[in-house]
Amino acid sequence: MPTEPKTIFIAGEWSGAQSRASLEVRSPIDGEIFAAISRGGKAEIDRAVAAARAALSGPWTTMAGFERGRIMSKLSALILDNTEELAQLEARDTGKPISQARTDIKATARYFEFYAGAADKVLGDVLPFLDGYQVTVQREARGVCGLIIPWNYPASMFGRTIGPALATGNTVVLKPAEDASMSCARLTALAHQAGLPPGVINLVTGLGEEAGAALSQHTDVDFLSFTGSPEVGTLIQTEAAKNHVPCVLELGGKSPQIVFEDADFEAAAKTIVSVITQNAGQTCSAGSRVLIQRSIYDRFVAVLREKMTEVRVGAPAADLQCGPVINRAQQVKVKGFIERATSDGINVIAQGTLDKSAVATGYFITPTLFGPVPVKHELAQDEVFGPVLAAIPFEDEAEAIAIANGTAYGLVAGLWTENGARQMRVAKKLRVGQVFINNYGAGGGIELPFGGVKRSGHGREKGLEALKEYTVAKTVVLKHG
Ligand code: NAI
Ligand code: MG
């Protein structure tokens, strides 16, 4: 390793870990080490939280909302100016096809654009009360926000969490995933360049069980946001409860795409295959189950087969539909699902193809469509987080709803039908946070409130809804009569 990395940013200064420890960064494209990050832990989290606390007594808190918004607009513009560099870095770090990486960086800029515009529109209420009283409800910043994000969309998760936090006047400590921290470090530098006062944004790279755990256990944090696995979500929530800290958790899903007999086959099949292979299936809202009405099962599966067969997998630079998964462990996990389904006798309907740019040492997976998958099988119940799609037949609307709601998760659902009454009926009965009808946006739409129920987590990110999570209501009762 050439020089000690300095990827920790606290109170406006870059540093390495106090222990001088670092972590190697491997690219999923070839499994080779291409960089290093600092291995921050409790000491760095303590310093970062103290810096974020101190910044709440500085100019950030007295600044008008529009001034915060201007800094955020500048950050948005800087991100757009550096799109190509950030996209190349993101593609190398996560393995995603370069077009996808560019889309992600533009989404990151869009988050800051959207929330910059919201910074001077965090409105309160005036309430009717007794005669002679004036009651206002004001929305105040929570304070220090601890943000723990995953490796699947690091740059856009940076925008999704920090955007609403800054718009509402909070300060933040970000702990990116050890598997993909590079774009977050670059974005933090751009945020500083945009003019954020020191201590408003602090970044601590490191391991989940070290830096992440220290952040979730910290007694001087006012709010926690976590996106990742349900298992770690439980840990975060347990730690937060000990300190009575509120949290938002986004923990993935087993989102159904429900295809009725009157659906537009071509549009449905194209979108369904595209969103399960997007980001190699490593998207919390990936539609990983396709529920197909039995009367059209064979005909629709034929169209899906054609689309899945066309999917090509390779290196980011080849810019195909699908890249590698994030690391060796994820590759082993996804392959395990494929092997168990195969040995359980579940039929493989179609597979994508590996392009010559997919080198053997990279973490590639061949996208696979299985079906029919029994509803109790793990492939129909558990999150694979890879390009694996399970086809499941259903008889009628009632059975479609029962199967759709019949997992531990509840994040997103896709509905494919031209029947307007059915669209409304089914959308109402699905226990999820988002329903897409005749379209599906895995991860897309900065404006759209997003989050789950059940094992998918709680709280809402994105859109104006996120502003409520990052603020707390204060009721002021004035007697003037
Ligand atoms: P993870 O949940 O361990 O990692 C997510 C983030 O949590 C990372 O920043 C990590 O450093 C941090 N973390 C890990 N342990 C922690 C702890 N004890 N305290 C505080 N923070 C901690 O996810 P992992 O291990 O990378 O992936 C495992 C599975 O989780 C995947 O196969 C997938 O099924 C699911 N996952 C879901 C995501 C989603 O978008 N909902 C994102 C990433 C993973
Ligand atoms: Mg983990």
Coordinates of C-alpha atoms and ligand atoms in Angstrom, one line a residue:
M1 CA 0.0 0.0 0.0
P2 CA 1.6 3.3 -1.1
T3 CA 0.6 6.0 1.4
E4 CA -1.8 5.9 4.4
P5 CA -5.2 6.8 3.1
K6 CA -7.0 9.9 4.6
T7 CA -10.7 9.3 4.0
I8 CA -12.0 10.5 7.3
F9 CA -13.4 14.1 7.3
I10 CA -14.1 15.7 10.6
A11 CA -14.7 19.5 11.3
G12 CA -13.4 20.4 7.8
E13 CA -10.2 18.4 7.9
W14 CA -9.1 15.1 6.2
S15 CA -7.3 12.6 8.3
G16 CA -6.5 8.9 8.6
A17 CA -7.6 6.7 11.6
Q18 CA -5.9 7.5 14.9
S19 CA -4.8 3.8 14.9
R20 CA -3.3 4.4 11.4
A21 CA -5.3 1.3 10.3
S22 CA -6.7 1.1 6.8
L23 CA -8.9 -1.3 4.7
E24 CA -8.1 -2.5 1.2
V25 CA -10.7 -1.7 -1.5
R26 CA -11.3 -4.4 -4.1
S27 CA -13.0 -3.8 -7.4
P28 CA -15.8 -6.3 -8.1
I29 CA -14.8 -6.2 -11.8
D30 CA -11.6 -8.3 -11.3
G31 CA -11.3 -8.8 -7.5
E32 CA -8.1 -6.6 -7.5
I33 CA -7.2 -4.1 -4.8
F34 CA -7.3 -0.6 -6.3
A35 CA -7.4 1.7 -3.3
A36 CA -7.5 1.9 0.4
I37 CA -9.7 3.7 3.0
S38 CA -9.1 4.6 6.6
R39 CA -10.4 2.2 9.2
G40 CA -12.2 4.6 11.5
G41 CA -13.6 3.4 14.8
K42 CA -15.0 4.6 18.1
A43 CA -12.3 7.4 18.5
E44 CA -13.2 8.9 15.1
I45 CA -16.9 8.6 15.6
D46 CA -16.6 10.4 18.9
R47 CA -14.7 13.2 17.3
A48 CA -17.1 13.4 14.4
V49 CA -20.2 13.5 16.6
A50 CA -18.5 16.2 18.7
A51 CA -17.8 18.2 15.6
A52 CA -21.4 17.8 14.3
R53 CA -22.6 18.9 17.8
A54 CA -20.4 22.0 17.8
A55 CA -21.5 23.0 14.3
L56 CA -25.0 23.3 15.6
S57 CA -23.8 26.4 17.6
G58 CA -22.2 27.9 14.5
P59 CA -23.3 29.8 11.4
W60 CA -25.2 26.8 10.0
T61 CA -28.0 27.2 12.6
T62 CA -28.5 31.0 12.2
M63 CA -28.3 31.0 8.4
A64 CA -31.6 31.5 6.6
G65 CA -33.1 28.5 4.9
F66 CA -32.4 30.0 1.5
E67 CA -28.7 30.4 2.3
R68 CA -28.5 26.7 3.2
G69 CA -30.3 26.0 -0.1
R70 CA -27.8 28.1 -2.1
I71 CA -24.9 26.0 -0.7
M72 CA -26.8 22.9 -1.6
S73 CA -27.5 24.2 -5.1
K74 CA -23.8 24.8 -5.5
L75 CA -23.1 21.3 -4.4
S76 CA -25.6 20.0 -6.9
A77 CA -23.9 21.9 -9.7
L78 CA -20.4 20.7 -8.6
I79 CA -21.7 17.1 -8.7
L80 CA -23.0 17.6 -12.3
D81 CA -19.7 19.3 -13.3
N82 CA -17.8 16.2 -12.0
T83 CA -20.3 13.6 -13.3
E84 CA -17.9 11.6 -15.4
E85 CA -15.1 11.4 -12.8
L86 CA -17.6 10.4 -10.1
A87 CA -19.3 7.8 -12.4
Q88 CA -16.0 6.2 -13.3
L89 CA -15.1 6.0 -9.6
E90 CA -18.5 4.6 -8.7
A91 CA -18.3 2.0 -11.5
R92 CA -14.9 0.8 -10.4
D93 CA -15.9 0.6 -6.8
T94 CA -19.3 -1.1 -7.2
G95 CA -18.9 -2.8 -10.6
K96 CA -22.1 -1.2 -12.1
P97 CA -22.3 -0.5 -15.8
I98 CA -21.0 3.0 -16.6
S99 CA -24.4 4.3 -17.9
Q100 CA -26.0 3.2 -14.6
A101 CA -23.2 4.9 -12.7
R102 CA -23.8 8.1 -14.6
T103 CA -27.5 7.9 -13.9
D104 CA -26.7 7.5 -10.2
I105 CA -24.5 10.5 -10.1
K106 CA -27.2 12.6 -11.8
A107 CA -29.6 11.3 -9.2
T108 CA -27.2 12.5 -6.5
A109 CA -27.1 16.0 -8.0
R110 CA -30.9 15.9 -8.3
Y111 CA -31.3 15.1 -4.6
F112 CA -29.3 18.3 -3.7
E113 CA -31.3 20.3 -6.3
F114 CA -34.6 19.1 -4.9
Y115 CA -33.8 19.6 -1.2
A116 CA -32.0 23.0 -1.9
G117 CA -35.4 24.2 -3.2
A118 CA -37.1 22.8 0.0
A119 CA -34.7 24.4 2.5
D120 CA -36.7 27.7 2.7
K121 CA -40.1 25.9 2.6
V122 CA -40.0 23.8 5.8
L123 CA -43.4 25.1 6.9
G124 CA -45.1 24.9 10.2
D125 CA -48.8 25.3 11.2
V126 CA -51.0 27.7 13.0
L127 CA -53.7 25.9 15.0
P128 CA -57.1 26.9 16.1
F129 CA -57.3 26.7 19.9
L130 CA -59.1 28.6 22.7
D131 CA -60.1 32.2 22.4
G132 CA -57.2 34.4 23.3
Y133 CA -54.5 32.0 22.3
Q134 CA -52.2 31.7 19.4
V135 CA -50.8 28.3 18.7
T136 CA -48.0 27.6 16.3
V137 CA -46.3 24.3 15.4
Q138 CA -42.8 24.8 14.3
R139 CA -40.6 22.2 12.6
E140 CA -37.1 22.2 14.1
A141 CA -33.9 20.3 13.1
R142 CA -33.4 17.2 15.1
G143 CA -29.7 18.0 15.6
V144 CA -26.9 15.5 14.9
C145 CA -27.9 12.8 12.4
G146 CA -26.0 9.5 12.2
L147 CA -26.3 8.1 8.7
I148 CA -25.3 4.5 7.9
I149 CA -25.6 3.6 4.3
P150 CA -25.0 0.5 2.1
W151 CA -22.8 -0.2 -0.9
N152 CA -25.4 -0.7 -3.6
Y153 CA -26.0 3.0 -4.5
P154 CA -23.4 4.8 -2.4
A155 CA -23.5 8.2 -4.2
S156 CA -27.2 8.4 -4.5
M157 CA -27.6 7.3 -0.9
F158 CA -25.3 10.2 0.0
G159 CA -27.9 12.5 -1.5
R160 CA -30.9 10.7 -0.2
T161 CA -29.8 11.0 3.4
I162 CA -27.7 14.2 3.5
G163 CA -30.1 16.2 1.2
P164 CA -33.1 16.3 3.5
A165 CA -30.8 16.4 6.6
L166 CA -29.1 19.6 5.5
A167 CA -32.3 21.2 4.1
T168 CA -33.8 21.1 7.6
G169 CA -30.7 22.5 9.3
N170 CA -29.2 19.3 10.8
T171 CA -25.5 18.3 10.9
V172 CA -24.5 14.8 9.9
V173 CA -22.0 12.0 10.5
L174 CA -22.0 9.6 7.6
K175 CA -20.7 6.1 7.8
P176 CA -20.5 4.7 4.3
A177 CA -20.2 0.9 3.6
E178 CA -16.7 -0.5 3.7
D179 CA -17.3 -2.1 0.3
A180 CA -18.0 1.2 -1.4
S181 CA -16.9 4.5 0.2
M182 CA -14.9 6.1 -2.6
S183 CA -17.7 8.3 -4.1
C184 CA -18.8 9.4 -0.7
A185 CA -15.3 10.7 0.1
R186 CA -15.2 12.6 -3.2
L187 CA -18.7 14.0 -2.7
T188 CA -17.8 15.1 0.8
A189 CA -14.9 17.1 -0.7
L190 CA -17.3 18.7 -3.1
A191 CA -19.7 19.5 -0.3
H192 CA -16.8 21.3 1.5
Q193 CA -15.9 23.1 -1.7
A194 CA -19.5 24.2 -2.1
G195 CA -19.1 26.1 1.2
L196 CA -20.6 24.0 4.0
P197 CA -19.3 25.3 7.3
P198 CA -16.8 22.9 9.0
G199 CA -18.6 20.2 11.1
V200 CA -21.8 20.2 9.2
I201 CA -20.8 17.2 7.2
N202 CA -18.5 14.6 8.7
L203 CA -17.4 11.3 7.1
V204 CA -16.0 8.3 9.0
T205 CA -15.0 5.3 6.8
G206 CA -14.6 2.0 8.4
L207 CA -16.2 -1.3 9.3
G208 CA -19.9 -1.7 10.2
E209 CA -19.1 -3.6 13.4
E210 CA -16.6 -0.9 14.5
A211 CA -17.4 2.6 13.1
G212 CA -21.1 1.7 12.4
A213 CA -21.7 0.2 15.8
A214 CA -20.0 3.2 17.5
L215 CA -22.3 5.6 15.7
S216 CA -25.5 3.6 16.4
Q217 CA -24.5 3.4 20.1
H218 CA -23.5 7.0 20.5
T219 CA -25.4 8.8 23.3
D220 CA -25.0 12.3 21.7
V221 CA -26.7 11.5 18.4
D222 CA -30.3 12.8 17.9
F223 CA -31.4 10.7 14.9
L224 CA -30.3 7.6 13.0
S225 CA -30.9 6.6 9.4
F226 CA -29.9 3.1 8.3
T227 CA -30.3 1.3 5.0
G228 CA -29.1 -2.3 4.7
S229 CA -29.9 -5.8 6.0
P230 CA -32.8 -6.5 8.3
E231 CA -30.3 -8.2 10.7
V232 CA -28.2 -5.1 11.1
G233 CA -31.4 -3.0 11.2
T234 CA -32.5 -4.9 14.3
L235 CA -29.1 -4.1 15.9
I236 CA -29.3 -0.4 15.0
Q237 CA -32.9 -0.2 16.3
T238 CA -31.9 -1.9 19.6
E239 CA -29.0 0.5 20.2
A240 CA -31.2 3.5 19.3
A241 CA -33.8 2.3 21.7
K242 CA -31.3 2.2 24.6
N243 CA -30.6 5.9 24.0
H244 CA -34.2 6.8 23.0
V245 CA -33.0 7.9 19.6
P246 CA -35.5 7.9 16.8
C247 CA -34.5 6.0 13.6
V248 CA -35.5 5.4 10.0
L249 CA -34.8 1.9 8.7
E250 CA -34.9 0.8 5.1
L251 CA -34.2 -3.0 5.0
G252 CA -34.9 -4.3 1.5
G253 CA -37.8 -6.4 0.2
K254 CA -39.2 -9.2 -1.9
S255 CA -41.2 -6.9 -4.1
P256 CA -43.8 -8.5 -6.4
Q257 CA -44.6 -7.6 -10.0
I258 CA -48.2 -8.7 -10.5
V259 CA -49.1 -9.4 -14.1
F260 CA -52.8 -9.8 -14.9
E261 CA -54.2 -11.3 -18.1
D262 CA -55.0 -7.9 -19.7
A263 CA -51.5 -6.5 -19.2
D264 CA -49.4 -5.1 -22.0
F265 CA -47.0 -8.1 -22.3
E266 CA -44.2 -6.3 -24.1
A267 CA -44.0 -3.3 -21.7
A268 CA -44.4 -5.5 -18.6
A269 CA -41.8 -8.1 -19.5
K270 CA -39.2 -5.5 -20.7
T271 CA -39.5 -3.5 -17.4
I272 CA -39.6 -6.6 -15.1
V273 CA -36.4 -8.0 -16.6
S274 CA -34.7 -4.6 -16.6
V275 CA -35.3 -3.8 -13.0
I276 CA -34.2 -7.2 -11.6
T277 CA -31.0 -7.1 -13.6
Q278 CA -30.4 -3.3 -12.9
N279 CA -27.4 -3.0 -10.5
A280 CA -27.1 -6.9 -10.7
G281 CA -30.3 -7.2 -8.7
Q282 CA -28.7 -5.5 -5.7
T283 CA -31.5 -3.0 -5.3
C284 CA -33.7 -3.0 -2.2
S285 CA -36.8 -2.3 -4.4
A286 CA -35.9 -4.8 -7.1
G287 CA -39.0 -6.7 -8.3
S288 CA -37.7 -10.2 -7.5
R289 CA -41.0 -12.1 -7.8
V290 CA -43.2 -12.0 -10.9
L291 CA -46.7 -13.1 -10.1
I292 CA -48.5 -14.2 -13.4
Q293 CA -52.2 -15.0 -13.9
R294 CA -52.4 -18.6 -14.8
S295 CA -54.5 -18.0 -17.9
I296 CA -51.5 -16.2 -19.5
Y297 CA -48.7 -17.9 -17.6
D298 CA -47.1 -19.8 -20.6
R299 CA -47.6 -17.0 -23.0
F300 CA -46.2 -14.3 -20.7
V301 CA -43.3 -16.5 -19.6
A302 CA -42.3 -16.9 -23.3
V303 CA -41.9 -13.1 -23.5
L304 CA -40.0 -12.9 -20.2
R305 CA -37.7 -15.8 -21.5
E306 CA -36.9 -13.8 -24.6
K307 CA -36.0 -10.7 -22.6
M308 CA -34.0 -12.5 -20.0
T309 CA -32.0 -14.4 -22.7
E310 CA -31.0 -11.0 -24.2
V311 CA -29.4 -9.8 -20.9
R312 CA -25.6 -9.6 -21.1
V313 CA -23.3 -9.4 -18.2
G314 CA -19.9 -7.9 -18.1
A315 CA -17.5 -5.2 -17.0
P316 CA -18.7 -1.6 -16.5
A317 CA -16.8 -0.2 -19.5
A318 CA -18.7 -2.7 -21.8
D319 CA -21.8 -0.9 -20.6
L320 CA -24.1 -3.9 -20.8
Q321 CA -27.4 -4.5 -18.8
C322 CA -25.7 -6.1 -15.8
G323 CA -22.4 -6.0 -14.0
P324 CA -20.8 -8.1 -11.2
V325 CA -22.1 -8.2 -7.6
I326 CA -20.3 -6.3 -4.9
N327 CA -18.0 -8.9 -3.3
R328 CA -17.1 -12.5 -3.0
A329 CA -19.5 -13.1 -0.1
Q330 CA -22.4 -11.7 -2.1
Q331 CA -21.5 -13.8 -5.1
V332 CA -21.4 -16.9 -2.9
K333 CA -24.7 -16.0 -1.3
V334 CA -26.5 -15.5 -4.7
K335 CA -25.0 -18.6 -6.2
G336 CA -26.2 -20.5 -3.2
F337 CA -29.8 -19.5 -4.0
I338 CA -29.4 -20.5 -7.6
E339 CA -27.8 -23.9 -6.7
R340 CA -30.4 -24.7 -4.0
A341 CA -33.3 -23.8 -6.3
T342 CA -31.8 -26.0 -9.1
S343 CA -31.2 -29.0 -6.8
D344 CA -34.8 -28.6 -5.4
G345 CA -35.9 -29.3 -9.0
I346 CA -37.2 -25.8 -9.8
N347 CA -37.2 -25.2 -13.5
V348 CA -34.7 -22.7 -15.1
I349 CA -36.8 -20.8 -17.7
A350 CA -34.0 -18.6 -19.0
Q351 CA -30.6 -17.2 -18.3
G352 CA -28.6 -14.2 -19.5
T353 CA -25.1 -14.6 -21.0
L354 CA -21.7 -13.7 -19.8
D355 CA -19.9 -11.3 -22.1
K356 CA -16.2 -11.7 -22.8
S357 CA -15.5 -8.6 -20.7
A358 CA -16.6 -10.6 -17.6
V359 CA -13.2 -11.8 -16.3
A360 CA -13.1 -15.0 -14.2
T361 CA -11.7 -13.2 -11.1
G362 CA -14.7 -10.8 -11.1
Y363 CA -17.8 -11.4 -9.0
F364 CA -20.2 -12.2 -11.9
I365 CA -23.5 -14.0 -11.7
T366 CA -25.5 -15.2 -14.7
P367 CA -29.0 -13.7 -14.4
T368 CA -31.6 -16.5 -14.0
L369 CA -35.4 -16.8 -14.3
F370 CA -36.9 -19.7 -12.3
G371 CA -40.5 -20.9 -12.5
P372 CA -42.9 -22.0 -11.4
V373 CA -41.6 -21.4 -7.9
P374 CA -43.7 -22.7 -5.0
V375 CA -44.8 -19.8 -2.8
K376 CA -43.2 -21.3 0.3
H377 CA -39.8 -21.8 -1.3
E378 CA -36.9 -19.5 -0.2
L379 CA -36.7 -18.1 -3.7
A380 CA -40.3 -16.9 -3.3
Q381 CA -39.7 -15.6 0.3
D382 CA -36.2 -14.4 0.9
E383 CA -34.3 -11.4 -0.5
V384 CA -31.6 -12.8 -2.9
F385 CA -30.0 -9.4 -3.7
G386 CA -28.9 -10.7 -7.1
P387 CA -30.2 -11.0 -10.6
V388 CA -32.6 -13.8 -9.9
L389 CA -36.3 -13.7 -10.7
A390 CA -38.9 -16.1 -9.4
A391 CA -42.1 -16.6 -11.6
I392 CA -45.2 -17.6 -9.6
P393 CA -48.6 -18.4 -11.1
F394 CA -51.9 -17.2 -9.5
E395 CA -55.6 -17.8 -10.3
D396 CA -57.4 -14.6 -9.5
E397 CA -57.1 -11.2 -7.9
A398 CA -57.7 -12.5 -4.4
E399 CA -54.9 -15.0 -4.7
A400 CA -52.5 -12.5 -6.3
I401 CA -53.0 -10.2 -3.3
A402 CA -52.5 -13.0 -0.8
I403 CA -49.3 -14.1 -2.5
A404 CA -48.0 -10.5 -2.9
N405 CA -48.6 -9.9 0.8
G406 CA -47.4 -13.3 1.9
T407 CA -43.7 -12.6 2.7
A408 CA -42.1 -10.9 5.7
Y409 CA -41.3 -7.9 3.6
G410 CA -43.4 -5.0 2.3
L411 CA -41.5 -2.4 0.2
V412 CA -42.7 -1.9 -3.3
A413 CA -45.2 -3.6 -5.7
G414 CA -45.7 -3.4 -9.5
L415 CA -49.1 -3.9 -11.0
W416 CA -49.6 -4.6 -14.7
T417 CA -53.3 -4.3 -15.8
E418 CA -55.3 -2.0 -18.0
N419 CA -58.4 -2.4 -15.8
G420 CA -58.8 0.9 -13.8
A421 CA -61.1 -0.5 -11.1
R422 CA -58.7 -3.4 -10.5
Q423 CA -55.7 -1.0 -10.4
M424 CA -57.3 0.9 -7.5
R425 CA -58.6 -2.2 -5.7
V426 CA -55.4 -4.1 -5.7
A427 CA -53.2 -1.1 -4.9
K428 CA -55.3 -0.5 -1.8
K429 CA -54.8 -4.0 -0.5
L430 CA -51.1 -4.3 -1.0
R431 CA -49.1 -3.9 2.2
V432 CA -46.2 -1.9 0.8
G433 CA -44.8 1.6 0.8
Q434 CA -45.0 2.2 -3.0
V435 CA -47.1 0.8 -5.8
F436 CA -46.3 1.3 -9.4
I437 CA -49.0 0.7 -12.0
N438 CA -47.9 -0.1 -15.5
N439 CA -44.4 1.1 -14.8
Y440 CA -41.8 0.4 -12.1
G441 CA -39.0 2.5 -10.8
A442 CA -36.5 0.6 -8.8
G443 CA -34.7 3.3 -6.8
G444 CA -35.9 6.1 -9.1
G445 CA -37.8 9.3 -8.4
I446 CA -36.3 11.7 -5.9
E447 CA -39.8 13.3 -5.5
L448 CA -41.5 10.0 -4.4
P449 CA -41.8 9.2 -0.7
F450 CA -40.1 5.8 -0.2
G451 CA -39.9 3.2 2.6
G452 CA -41.5 0.0 3.8
V453 CA -43.7 -1.8 6.3
K454 CA -43.0 -5.1 8.2
R455 CA -39.5 -6.4 7.7
S456 CA -38.7 -3.8 5.1
G457 CA -38.4 -1.2 7.8
H458 CA -40.2 2.0 8.8
G459 CA -40.0 5.7 8.2
R460 CA -40.0 7.5 4.9
E461 CA -37.2 8.9 2.8
K462 CA -37.2 10.9 -0.4
G463 CA -39.7 13.6 -1.5
L464 CA -41.0 16.2 0.9
E465 CA -42.0 13.4 3.3
A466 CA -38.3 13.0 4.3
L467 CA -38.4 16.5 5.7
K468 CA -40.7 15.3 8.4
E469 CA -38.3 12.6 9.5
Y470 CA -35.4 15.0 9.8
T471 CA -37.4 17.5 11.9
V472 CA -39.3 17.5 15.1
A473 CA -42.5 19.4 15.8
K474 CA -42.5 22.0 18.6
T475 CA -45.9 23.4 19.7
V476 CA -45.8 27.0 21.0
V477 CA -48.9 28.2 22.9
L478 CA -49.1 31.9 23.4
K479 CA -51.9 33.5 25.5
H480 CA -52.6 37.1 24.4
G481 CA -56.2 37.6 25.4
Ligands
NAI1 P1 -25.1 -4.7 6.1 O1 -26.5 -4.5 6.6 O2 -24.1 -5.4 7.0 O3 -24.4 -3.3 5.7 C1 -25.1 -2.1 5.5 C2 -24.3 -1.0 6.3 O4 -24.4 -1.3 7.7 C3 -22.8 -0.8 6.0 O5 -22.5 0.5 6.0 C4 -22.2 -1.6 7.1 O6 -20.9 -1.1 7.4 C5 -23.1 -1.2 8.2 N1 -23.0 -2.2 9.4 C6 -22.8 -3.5 9.3 N2 -22.8 -4.1 10.6 C7 -23.1 -3.0 11.4 C8 -23.3 -2.9 12.8 N3 -23.1 -4.0 13.6 N4 -23.6 -1.7 13.4 C9 -23.7 -0.7 12.6 N5 -23.6 -0.7 11.2 C10 -23.3 -1.8 10.7 O7 -25.2 -5.4 4.7 P2 -24.1 -6.4 4.0 O8 -23.5 -7.3 5.0 O9 -23.2 -5.6 3.2 O10 -25.0 -7.2 3.0 C11 -25.7 -8.4 3.5 C12 -27.1 -8.4 2.9 O11 -27.9 -7.3 3.3 C13 -27.2 -8.4 1.4 O12 -27.0 -9.6 0.8 C14 -28.6 -7.9 1.1 O13 -29.5 -8.9 1.2 C15 -28.8 -6.9 2.3 N6 -28.6 -5.5 1.9 C16 -29.7 -4.7 1.7 C17 -29.5 -3.4 1.3 C18 -30.7 -2.5 1.0 O14 -30.6 -1.6 0.1 N7 -31.8 -2.7 1.6 C19 -28.2 -2.8 1.1 C20 -27.1 -3.7 1.4 C21 -27.4 -5.0 1.8
MG2 MG -23.1 -7.2 7.0

